[in-house]
DNA sequence: AATGAATGAGTGTTCATTCAT
DNA sequence: AATGAATGAACACTCATTCAT
């Protein structure tokens, strides 16, 4: 059911991912079961997010890295790219769910805000960047802001992967070198 | 009416920008009038896009630039940032309309695809980048891909501007230096 | 304006003959004028009916006939067929308006019922048929009922004329001989 | 639901047979369920047509007929009349659906045209007529055209049955003798 | 676990009509 | 006479959700 939701979002787009379309793809003949298992659409999306994120975390944890900020960053990017190529639909669905999350603080009165993966990622990434600045490897910049930039680029690359014609290895390589150029100290400037 | 649409998209998000919500914001008592003036939702969005783009183009044309690729790029970024701070809602609406444009080749049977501003922007930007590489100012990279990256960053910054708490001048400054670092030749690496 | 209504009904069908479509065809840029000149849609249709009927009556009156019931009937059929071929759109529009008239006694509380041309025609035709029976030329039948039949056939022929591929002269000839066979005394039976 | 549609069409007319009115008559509180069960309005109408036609076919098959063209024709007319008196609303609805089917080639882009029962009926009837001519029982005429005439008369009779004041047995009898007179060889002329 | 009927709110769109200009 | 903005009701249709089975 979660899998069907992922497929639907990735292949038909978030706005078209209605319960009926998801049910049809899941081989169900009624949307009733989805409503029975999940508290609502937001809950289903949250579950989908958790599911993808869980598998993503596993993959990232399996990566070795030399512990240096530059290494960690490279590992992060590479893990993203690898997972992306292995689980294109998952990443695409994830990115789209995030992109369509209702604007913060709006229509959210009823309790906990939706899972914002980006915020977590961004905090962790910013921490790595800050360490890289402390060791003098990285040029001076606002770690929070640049972390946001890097994630924006990653999401852009994910979105590109929706187009089957896109040369993902080329784009991936470019992402690596671009991020590297973005943060390392340049000769001139 | 176009103005009401912009406000609605910027403040409530694209998916919530239904004709009824736009009509309410425009002081109309019925959605009928919107359908009367515009051929459909796509047409309204196209009109909104043209409206914002027209004013944006005016602003950009008023910018001076020294003709060098680096100068043109800086001008492009600055014009974006300036217009963004002066017309936050417009830029936000514009970015969201583009982001929610249906995926190419999907449900597009009816003929001409929707106005994709991004594609145009990207082509022009790529051209500037290529010229910068020819003159040896920019490091080697795929101009098309990196142009996409730069626009993704710009859109990310626009999206940030939806949050009233965001320090836009800081983010803007960071955008300029980051883009500069992304493309210029670095000493090491 | 009446002319535009006729064209619209004949070429696009009654259900599509909205004020806006009629206005467009009339070269008007607003439906307002139609509502200004006519008390409502029913009134416009009534006016259209009267217009066509007036011209139709003129044409029929110009026909000579020998005064015998059979002659009058033949004249009626011929006049219909001639007018039909000369004013295809008019006849088509007329038939369609009649066909789409709301069912008698329904939603008509507000006063006079719509002009039912058929009822008038039928009464006059029945009278001719009765006279033919009195003179022994026609076989015995219920004049009212058979008058209805003849008009139904005429309307069917009109409706056929909407199809440009239909061979109207053949159908017209067939109509004449069929009606003749319907009412005259047969040898056997 | 199909039954409610039939009632609505028969009692209020085709143009007034909107989903809401049908739903109201079916005891539903929303039109949603109709859209849930049928792919669209055309589908509902097609379903209604099939439903009535199925029951009609049953009735006709139960009729005995001597195999001669004249016998087949008489059987066809009688079966129509009988079924009509037993299922007045059904026949009325059926006739109206057919009458309001959009004109061929108009707004039909989407592929298969709507179920045109009339066309089938007409072809079968024309075949019977042609056989009658071959055996010398029927007078010479264009079978296709006259088949159209006979169906027009039948539909006219059906339409008459909408008026509760109409004397259907009288009209039915008249229909039989009229059709008989229409096609059989007359002494004079 | 799974179905399918049912609901009510909401979507964009069309329509006849009104009215100030 | 003619326009164009504005209205409110109606239209077919989609959606998430509920509920009895």
Coordinates of C-alpha atoms in Angstrom, one line a residue, chain C residues 24-179:
Chain C
X24 CA -20.9 35.3 -30.7
X25 CA -22.5 34.3 -34.0
X26 CA -24.4 37.5 -34.1
X27 CA -21.2 39.5 -33.9
X28 CA -22.2 40.7 -30.4
X29 CA -19.6 40.8 -27.7
X30 CA -22.0 40.3 -24.8
X31 CA -25.1 38.3 -24.1
X32 CA -26.5 41.3 -22.4
X33 CA -28.2 42.6 -25.5
X34 CA -30.1 39.4 -26.0
X35 CA -31.5 39.5 -22.5
X36 CA -32.3 43.2 -23.0
X37 CA -34.4 42.5 -26.1
X38 CA -36.0 39.3 -25.1
X39 CA -37.8 38.5 -21.9
X40 CA -35.9 35.3 -21.5
X41 CA -34.8 32.2 -23.4
X42 CA -38.3 31.0 -23.9
X43 CA -39.2 34.4 -25.4
X44 CA -36.3 34.3 -27.8
X45 CA -37.3 30.8 -28.9
X46 CA -40.9 31.9 -29.3
X47 CA -39.7 34.8 -31.4
X48 CA -37.6 32.6 -33.6
X49 CA -40.5 30.2 -34.0
X50 CA -42.8 33.1 -35.1
X51 CA -40.2 34.4 -37.5
X52 CA -39.7 31.1 -39.3
X53 CA -43.4 30.3 -39.2
X54 CA -44.2 33.7 -40.8
X55 CA -41.9 33.0 -43.7
X56 CA -43.2 29.5 -44.0
X57 CA -46.8 30.6 -44.1
X58 CA -46.0 33.1 -46.9
X59 CA -44.5 30.3 -48.9
X60 CA -47.4 28.0 -48.4
X61 CA -49.9 30.6 -49.3
X62 CA -48.2 31.2 -52.6
X63 CA -48.9 27.6 -53.5
X64 CA -51.9 26.9 -55.7
X65 CA -54.0 23.9 -55.0
X66 CA -57.2 22.5 -56.6
X67 CA -59.1 22.6 -53.3
X68 CA -59.7 18.9 -53.1
X69 CA -58.5 17.3 -49.8
X70 CA -56.0 15.2 -51.7
X71 CA -54.8 18.3 -53.5
X72 CA -54.5 20.3 -50.3
X73 CA -52.5 17.5 -48.6
X74 CA -50.2 17.2 -51.6
X75 CA -49.7 20.9 -51.6
X76 CA -49.0 20.9 -47.8
X77 CA -46.3 18.2 -48.3
X78 CA -44.8 19.9 -51.3
X79 CA -44.7 23.3 -49.7
X80 CA -43.0 21.7 -46.7
X81 CA -40.5 20.0 -48.9
X82 CA -39.8 23.0 -51.1
X83 CA -39.4 25.4 -48.1
X84 CA -37.3 22.8 -46.5
X85 CA -34.8 22.6 -49.3
X86 CA -34.7 26.4 -49.7
X87 CA -34.5 27.1 -46.0
X88 CA -32.9 24.0 -44.5
X89 CA -31.5 25.7 -41.5
X90 CA -34.8 27.4 -40.6
X91 CA -36.7 24.2 -40.7
X92 CA -34.1 22.3 -38.8
X93 CA -34.1 25.0 -36.1
X94 CA -37.8 25.0 -35.9
X95 CA -38.1 21.2 -35.6
X96 CA -35.5 21.2 -32.8
X97 CA -37.1 24.0 -30.9
X98 CA -40.3 22.0 -30.9
X99 CA -38.6 18.8 -29.9
X100 CA -36.9 20.4 -26.9
X101 CA -40.0 22.3 -25.7
X102 CA -40.5 21.3 -22.0
X103 CA -43.1 18.7 -21.5
X104 CA -46.6 20.2 -21.4
X105 CA -47.9 21.2 -18.0
X106 CA -44.5 20.9 -16.4
X107 CA -42.7 23.9 -14.9
X108 CA -45.2 26.0 -16.8
X109 CA -47.0 27.4 -13.8
X110 CA -46.0 30.9 -14.6
X111 CA -48.5 31.6 -17.3
X112 CA -49.0 30.9 -20.9
X113 CA -47.5 27.7 -22.3
X114 CA -44.9 27.9 -25.0
X115 CA -46.0 28.2 -28.6
X116 CA -46.8 24.7 -29.8
X117 CA -46.8 25.0 -33.6
X118 CA -47.4 21.3 -33.9
X119 CA -50.8 21.5 -32.2
X120 CA -52.0 24.2 -34.7
X121 CA -50.6 22.4 -37.7
X122 CA -52.1 19.1 -36.5
X123 CA -55.6 20.6 -36.1
X124 CA -55.6 22.1 -39.6
X125 CA -54.2 18.9 -41.2
X126 CA -56.8 16.8 -39.4
X127 CA -59.5 19.0 -40.8
X128 CA -58.3 18.3 -44.4
X129 CA -58.1 14.6 -43.7
X130 CA -61.6 14.6 -42.3
X131 CA -62.9 16.3 -45.4
X132 CA -61.1 13.7 -47.5
X133 CA -62.9 11.0 -45.6
X134 CA -66.2 12.7 -46.1
X135 CA -65.8 12.7 -49.8
X136 CA -64.8 9.1 -49.8
X137 CA -61.3 9.7 -51.1
X138 CA -59.5 8.7 -48.0
X139 CA -59.7 5.4 -46.1
X140 CA -61.2 5.5 -42.6
X141 CA -58.9 6.4 -39.8
X142 CA -58.7 8.8 -36.8
X143 CA -57.9 12.2 -38.5
X144 CA -56.3 13.6 -35.4
X145 CA -54.0 10.7 -34.9
X146 CA -53.0 10.3 -38.6
X147 CA -52.4 14.1 -38.8
X148 CA -50.0 13.6 -35.9
X149 CA -48.4 10.8 -37.9
X150 CA -47.9 12.9 -41.0
X151 CA -46.3 15.7 -39.0
X152 CA -44.0 13.2 -37.3
X153 CA -42.9 12.0 -40.7
X154 CA -42.4 15.6 -41.8
X155 CA -40.3 16.3 -38.8
X156 CA -38.3 13.2 -39.3
X157 CA -37.5 14.3 -42.8
X158 CA -36.5 17.7 -41.5
X159 CA -34.2 16.1 -39.0
X160 CA -32.7 13.9 -41.8
X161 CA -31.9 17.1 -43.6
X162 CA -29.4 17.9 -40.9
X163 CA -27.1 15.2 -42.4
X164 CA -25.5 16.8 -45.4
X165 CA -25.0 13.3 -46.9
X166 CA -28.7 12.6 -47.0
X167 CA -30.3 12.5 -50.4
X168 CA -33.1 14.9 -49.7
X169 CA -34.9 14.7 -53.1
X170 CA -35.2 10.9 -52.8
X171 CA -36.4 11.2 -49.2
X172 CA -38.9 13.9 -50.3
X173 CA -40.3 11.8 -53.1
X174 CA -40.6 8.9 -50.8
X175 CA -42.4 11.1 -48.3
X176 CA -45.0 12.1 -50.9
X177 CA -45.8 8.6 -52.0
X178 CA -45.7 7.2 -48.5
X179 CA -48.2 9.7 -47.2

